[in-house]
C-alpha atoms as an extended CHARMM CRD file, in Angstrom:
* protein
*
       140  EXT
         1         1  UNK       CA             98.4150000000       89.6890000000      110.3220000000  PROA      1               0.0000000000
         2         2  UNK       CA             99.6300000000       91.9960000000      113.2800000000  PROA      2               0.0000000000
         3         3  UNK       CA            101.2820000000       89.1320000000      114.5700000000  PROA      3               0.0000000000
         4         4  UNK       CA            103.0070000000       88.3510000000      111.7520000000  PROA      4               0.0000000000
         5         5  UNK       CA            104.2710000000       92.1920000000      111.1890000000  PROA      5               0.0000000000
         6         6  UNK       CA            105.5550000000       92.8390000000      115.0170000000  PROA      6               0.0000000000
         7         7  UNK       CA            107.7770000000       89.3990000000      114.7700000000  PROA      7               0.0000000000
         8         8  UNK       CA            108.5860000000       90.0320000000      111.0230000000  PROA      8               0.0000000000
         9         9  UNK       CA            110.9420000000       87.6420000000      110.3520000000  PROA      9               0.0000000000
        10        10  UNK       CA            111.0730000000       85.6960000000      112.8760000000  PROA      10              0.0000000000
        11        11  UNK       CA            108.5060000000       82.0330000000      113.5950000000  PROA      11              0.0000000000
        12        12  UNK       CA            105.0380000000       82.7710000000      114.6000000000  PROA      12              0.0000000000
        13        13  UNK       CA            104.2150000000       79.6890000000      116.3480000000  PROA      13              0.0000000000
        14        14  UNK       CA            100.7950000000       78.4050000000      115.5280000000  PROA      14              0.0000000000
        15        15  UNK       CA             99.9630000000       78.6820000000      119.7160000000  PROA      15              0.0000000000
        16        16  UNK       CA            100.8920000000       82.1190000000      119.6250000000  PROA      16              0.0000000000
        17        17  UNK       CA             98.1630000000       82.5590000000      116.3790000000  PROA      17              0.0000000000
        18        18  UNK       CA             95.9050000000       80.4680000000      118.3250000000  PROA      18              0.0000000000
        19        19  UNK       CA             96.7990000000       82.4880000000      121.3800000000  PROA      19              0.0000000000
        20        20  UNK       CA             95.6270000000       85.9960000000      119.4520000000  PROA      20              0.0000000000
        21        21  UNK       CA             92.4680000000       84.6000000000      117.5280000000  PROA      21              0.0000000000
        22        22  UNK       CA             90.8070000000       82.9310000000      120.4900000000  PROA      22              0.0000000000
        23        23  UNK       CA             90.1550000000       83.3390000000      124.3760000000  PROA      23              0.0000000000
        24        24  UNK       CA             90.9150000000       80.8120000000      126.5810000000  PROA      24              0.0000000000
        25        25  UNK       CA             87.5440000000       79.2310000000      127.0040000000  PROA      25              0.0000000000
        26        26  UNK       CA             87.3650000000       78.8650000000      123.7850000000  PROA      26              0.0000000000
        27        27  UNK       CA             86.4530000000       75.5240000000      122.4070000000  PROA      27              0.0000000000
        28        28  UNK       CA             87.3620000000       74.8940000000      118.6170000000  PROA      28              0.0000000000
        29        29  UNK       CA             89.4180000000       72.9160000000      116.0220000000  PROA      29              0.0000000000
        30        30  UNK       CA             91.8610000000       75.3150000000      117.0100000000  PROA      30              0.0000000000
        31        31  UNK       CA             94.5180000000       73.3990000000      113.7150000000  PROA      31              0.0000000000
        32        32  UNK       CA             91.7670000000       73.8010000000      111.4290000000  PROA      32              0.0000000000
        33        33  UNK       CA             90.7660000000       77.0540000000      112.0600000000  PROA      33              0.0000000000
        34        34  UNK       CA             94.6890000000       78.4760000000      112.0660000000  PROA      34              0.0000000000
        35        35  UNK       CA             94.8400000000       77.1790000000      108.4710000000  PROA      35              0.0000000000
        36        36  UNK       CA             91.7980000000       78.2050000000      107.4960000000  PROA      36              0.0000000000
        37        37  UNK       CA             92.9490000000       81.8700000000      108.4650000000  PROA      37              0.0000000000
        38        38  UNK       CA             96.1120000000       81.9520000000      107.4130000000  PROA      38              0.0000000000
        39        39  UNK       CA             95.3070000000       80.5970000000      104.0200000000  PROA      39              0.0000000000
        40        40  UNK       CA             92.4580000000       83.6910000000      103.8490000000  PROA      40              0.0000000000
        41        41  UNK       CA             95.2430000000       86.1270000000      104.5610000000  PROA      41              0.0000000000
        42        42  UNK       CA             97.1660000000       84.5260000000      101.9060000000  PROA      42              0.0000000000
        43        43  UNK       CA             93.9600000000       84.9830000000       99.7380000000  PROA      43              0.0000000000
        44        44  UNK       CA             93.6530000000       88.7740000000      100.2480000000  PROA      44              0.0000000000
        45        45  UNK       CA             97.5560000000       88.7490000000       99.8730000000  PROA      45              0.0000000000
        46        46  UNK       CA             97.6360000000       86.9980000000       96.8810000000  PROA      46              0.0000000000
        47        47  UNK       CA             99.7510000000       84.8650000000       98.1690000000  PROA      47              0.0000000000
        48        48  UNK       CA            100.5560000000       81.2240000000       98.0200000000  PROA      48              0.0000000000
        49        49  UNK       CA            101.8670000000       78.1010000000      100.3780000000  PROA      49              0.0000000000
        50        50  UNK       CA            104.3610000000       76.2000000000       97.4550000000  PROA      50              0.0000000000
        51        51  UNK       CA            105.9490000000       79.7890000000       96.5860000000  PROA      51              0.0000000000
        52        52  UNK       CA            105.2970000000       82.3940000000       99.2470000000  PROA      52              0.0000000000
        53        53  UNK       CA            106.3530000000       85.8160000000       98.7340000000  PROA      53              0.0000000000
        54        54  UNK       CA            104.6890000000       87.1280000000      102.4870000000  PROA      54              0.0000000000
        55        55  UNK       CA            103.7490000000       84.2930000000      104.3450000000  PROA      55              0.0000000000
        56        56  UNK       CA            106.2840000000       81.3680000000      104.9240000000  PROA      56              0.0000000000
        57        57  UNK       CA            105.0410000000       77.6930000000      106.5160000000  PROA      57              0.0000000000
        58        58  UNK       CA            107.8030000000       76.4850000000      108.8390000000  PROA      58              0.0000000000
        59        59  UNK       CA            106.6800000000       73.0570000000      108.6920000000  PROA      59              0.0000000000
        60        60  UNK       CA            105.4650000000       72.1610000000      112.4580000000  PROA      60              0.0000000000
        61        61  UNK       CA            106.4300000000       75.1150000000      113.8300000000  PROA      61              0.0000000000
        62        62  UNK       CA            104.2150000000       78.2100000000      112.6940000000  PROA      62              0.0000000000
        63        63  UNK       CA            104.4570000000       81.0360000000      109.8190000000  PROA      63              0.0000000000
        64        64  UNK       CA            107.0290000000       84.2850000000      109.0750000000  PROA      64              0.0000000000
        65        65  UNK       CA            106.3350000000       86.6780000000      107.4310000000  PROA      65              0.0000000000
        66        66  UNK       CA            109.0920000000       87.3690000000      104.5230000000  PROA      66              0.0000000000
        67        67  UNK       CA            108.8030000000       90.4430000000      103.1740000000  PROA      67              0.0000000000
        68        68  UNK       CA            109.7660000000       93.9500000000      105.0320000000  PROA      68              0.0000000000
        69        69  UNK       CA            106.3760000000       95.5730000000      105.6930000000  PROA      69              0.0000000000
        70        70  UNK       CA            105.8190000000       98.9460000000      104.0590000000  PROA      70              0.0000000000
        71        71  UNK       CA            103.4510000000      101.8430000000      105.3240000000  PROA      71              0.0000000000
        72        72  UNK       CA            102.3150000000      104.4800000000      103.2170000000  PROA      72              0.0000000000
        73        73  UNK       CA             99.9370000000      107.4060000000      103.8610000000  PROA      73              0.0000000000
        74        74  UNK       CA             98.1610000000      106.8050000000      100.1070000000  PROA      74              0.0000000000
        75        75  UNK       CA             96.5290000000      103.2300000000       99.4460000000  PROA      75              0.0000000000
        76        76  UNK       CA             98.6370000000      101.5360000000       96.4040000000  PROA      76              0.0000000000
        77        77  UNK       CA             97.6720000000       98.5030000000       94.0980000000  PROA      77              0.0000000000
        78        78  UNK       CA            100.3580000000       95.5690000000       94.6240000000  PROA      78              0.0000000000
        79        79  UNK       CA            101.3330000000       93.5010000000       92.3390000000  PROA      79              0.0000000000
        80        80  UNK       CA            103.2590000000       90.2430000000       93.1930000000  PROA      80              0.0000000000
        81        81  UNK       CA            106.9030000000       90.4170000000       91.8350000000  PROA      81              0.0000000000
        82        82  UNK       CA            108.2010000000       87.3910000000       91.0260000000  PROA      82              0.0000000000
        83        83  UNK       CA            111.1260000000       85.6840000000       92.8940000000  PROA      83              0.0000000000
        84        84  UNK       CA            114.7310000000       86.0500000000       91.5270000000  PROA      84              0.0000000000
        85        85  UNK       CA            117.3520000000       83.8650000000       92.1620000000  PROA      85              0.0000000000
        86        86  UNK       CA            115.1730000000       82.2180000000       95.1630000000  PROA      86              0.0000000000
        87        87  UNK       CA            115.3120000000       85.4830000000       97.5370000000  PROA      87              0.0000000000
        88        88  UNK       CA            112.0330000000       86.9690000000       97.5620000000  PROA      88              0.0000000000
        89        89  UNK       CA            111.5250000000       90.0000000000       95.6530000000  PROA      89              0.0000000000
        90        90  UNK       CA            109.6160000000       92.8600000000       96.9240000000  PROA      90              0.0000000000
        91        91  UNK       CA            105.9280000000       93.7200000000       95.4350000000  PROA      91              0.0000000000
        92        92  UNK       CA            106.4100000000       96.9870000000       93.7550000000  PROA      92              0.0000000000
        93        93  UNK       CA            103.0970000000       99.5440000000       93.4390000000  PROA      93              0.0000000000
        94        94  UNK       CA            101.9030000000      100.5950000000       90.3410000000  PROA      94              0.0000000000
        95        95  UNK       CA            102.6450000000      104.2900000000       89.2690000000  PROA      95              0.0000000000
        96        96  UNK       CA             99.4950000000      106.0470000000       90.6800000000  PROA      96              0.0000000000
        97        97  UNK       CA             98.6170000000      109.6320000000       88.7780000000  PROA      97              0.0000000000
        98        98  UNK       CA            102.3380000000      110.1200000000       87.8970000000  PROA      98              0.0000000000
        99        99  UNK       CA            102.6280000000      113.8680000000       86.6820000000  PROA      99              0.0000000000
       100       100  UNK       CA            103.4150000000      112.9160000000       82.8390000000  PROA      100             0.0000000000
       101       101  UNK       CA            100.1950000000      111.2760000000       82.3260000000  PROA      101             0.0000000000
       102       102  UNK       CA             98.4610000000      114.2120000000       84.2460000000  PROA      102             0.0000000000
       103       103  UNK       CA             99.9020000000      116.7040000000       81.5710000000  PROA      103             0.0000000000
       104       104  UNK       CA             98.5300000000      114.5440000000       78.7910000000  PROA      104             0.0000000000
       105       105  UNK       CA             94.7140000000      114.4530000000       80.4460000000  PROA      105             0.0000000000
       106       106  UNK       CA             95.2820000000      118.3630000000       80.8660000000  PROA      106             0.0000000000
       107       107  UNK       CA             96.2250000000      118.8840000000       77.5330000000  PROA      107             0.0000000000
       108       108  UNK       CA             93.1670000000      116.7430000000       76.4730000000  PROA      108             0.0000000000
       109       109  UNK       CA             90.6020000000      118.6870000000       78.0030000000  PROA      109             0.0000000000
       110       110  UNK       CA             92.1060000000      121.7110000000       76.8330000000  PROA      110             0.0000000000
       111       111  UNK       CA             92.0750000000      120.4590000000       73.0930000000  PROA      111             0.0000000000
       112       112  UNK       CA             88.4040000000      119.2970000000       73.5770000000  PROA      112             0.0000000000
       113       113  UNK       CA             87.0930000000      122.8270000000       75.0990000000  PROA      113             0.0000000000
       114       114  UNK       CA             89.2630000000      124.7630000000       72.1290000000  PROA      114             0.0000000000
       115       115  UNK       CA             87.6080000000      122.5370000000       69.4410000000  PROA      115             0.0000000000
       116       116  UNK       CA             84.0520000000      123.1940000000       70.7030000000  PROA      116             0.0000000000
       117       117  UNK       CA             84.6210000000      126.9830000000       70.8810000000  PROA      117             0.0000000000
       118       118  UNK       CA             86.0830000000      126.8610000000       67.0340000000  PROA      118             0.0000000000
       119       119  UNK       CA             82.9540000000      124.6410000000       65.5620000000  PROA      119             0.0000000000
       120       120  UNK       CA             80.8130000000      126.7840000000       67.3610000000  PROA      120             0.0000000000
       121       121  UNK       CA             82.1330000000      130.0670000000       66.2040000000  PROA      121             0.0000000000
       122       122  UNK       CA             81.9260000000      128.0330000000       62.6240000000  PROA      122             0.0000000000
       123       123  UNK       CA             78.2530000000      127.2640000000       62.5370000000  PROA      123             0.0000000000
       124       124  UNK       CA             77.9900000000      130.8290000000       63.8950000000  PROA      124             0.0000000000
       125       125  UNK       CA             79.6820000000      132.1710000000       61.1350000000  PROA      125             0.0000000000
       126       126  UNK       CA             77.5660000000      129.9010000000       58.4890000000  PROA      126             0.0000000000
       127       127  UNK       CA             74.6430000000      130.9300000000       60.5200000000  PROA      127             0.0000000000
       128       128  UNK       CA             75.2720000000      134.2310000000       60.0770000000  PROA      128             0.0000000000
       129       129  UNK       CA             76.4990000000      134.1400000000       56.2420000000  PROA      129             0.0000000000
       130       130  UNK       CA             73.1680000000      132.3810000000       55.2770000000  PROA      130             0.0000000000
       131       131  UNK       CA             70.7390000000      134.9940000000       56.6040000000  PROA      131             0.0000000000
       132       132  UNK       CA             72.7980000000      137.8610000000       55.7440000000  PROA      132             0.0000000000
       133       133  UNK       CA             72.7670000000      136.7230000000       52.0610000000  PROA      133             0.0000000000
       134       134  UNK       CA             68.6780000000      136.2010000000       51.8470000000  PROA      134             0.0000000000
       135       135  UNK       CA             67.2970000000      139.2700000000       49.9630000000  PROA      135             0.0000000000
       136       136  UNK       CA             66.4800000000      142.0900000000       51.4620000000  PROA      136             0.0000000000
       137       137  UNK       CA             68.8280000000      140.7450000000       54.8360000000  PROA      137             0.0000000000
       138       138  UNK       CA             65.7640000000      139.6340000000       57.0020000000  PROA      138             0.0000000000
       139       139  UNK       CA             67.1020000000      137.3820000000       59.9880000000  PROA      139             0.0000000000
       140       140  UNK       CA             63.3820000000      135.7500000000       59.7170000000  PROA      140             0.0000000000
């Protein structure tokens, strides 16, 4: 993936991949395993080779990476965005704790602690209203 990102863009060849993922001495299907990983990054990407929307087969040649990569300090949920008019469209993250919604939870709890302190102070009151009304006012 970091090879991708620093030639964003631009043709990864598939010796360059090779190149990264193995040491010289190396002795493996070095073809097999390059599609093999790039097809698990397009797994964890959700991703796909017949419409790509981060990582582009250029047929013979290597992979690009297609989208602009994004950093961000907070971890977001993506969500593929489909493509419009055949340029790629950029994932967009989900809204994460927006402030309206954390009003509404605030609220909540608020509502739920009021509503215990009022039926409380009502079977208090009953509690009270019931013993006080026996004869004679005993509390036993």
């Amino acid at each position: 993936m970091l090879a991708l990102i620093e030639k964003q863009g631009e043709v990864v060849t598939r010796e360059e991949l090779r190149a990264r993922l193995w040491p010289a001495d190396t002795h493996v299907n070095y073809d097999a395993n390059v599609n093999t990983t790039v097809n698990k990054l397009r797994q964890a990407l959700g991703d796909s080779s017949e419409k790509p929307l981060y990582i582009e087969t250029i047929p013979r040649k290597g992979y690009c990476l297609v989208v602009q990569p994004e950093f961000a300090d907070v971890p977001v949920t993506i969500t593929a965005a489909p493509r419009e008019n055949g340029v790629n469209a950029k994932p967009h993250a989900e809204n994460i704790g927006s402030p309206k919604t954390d009003v509404w939870i605030t609220m909540g709890i608020i509502g739920l602690i009021l509503g215990g302190m009022l039926l409380g102070a009502a079977i208090t009151k009953l509690w009270i209203y019931h013993f006080a009304s026996t004869p004679g006012g005993a509390w036993f």
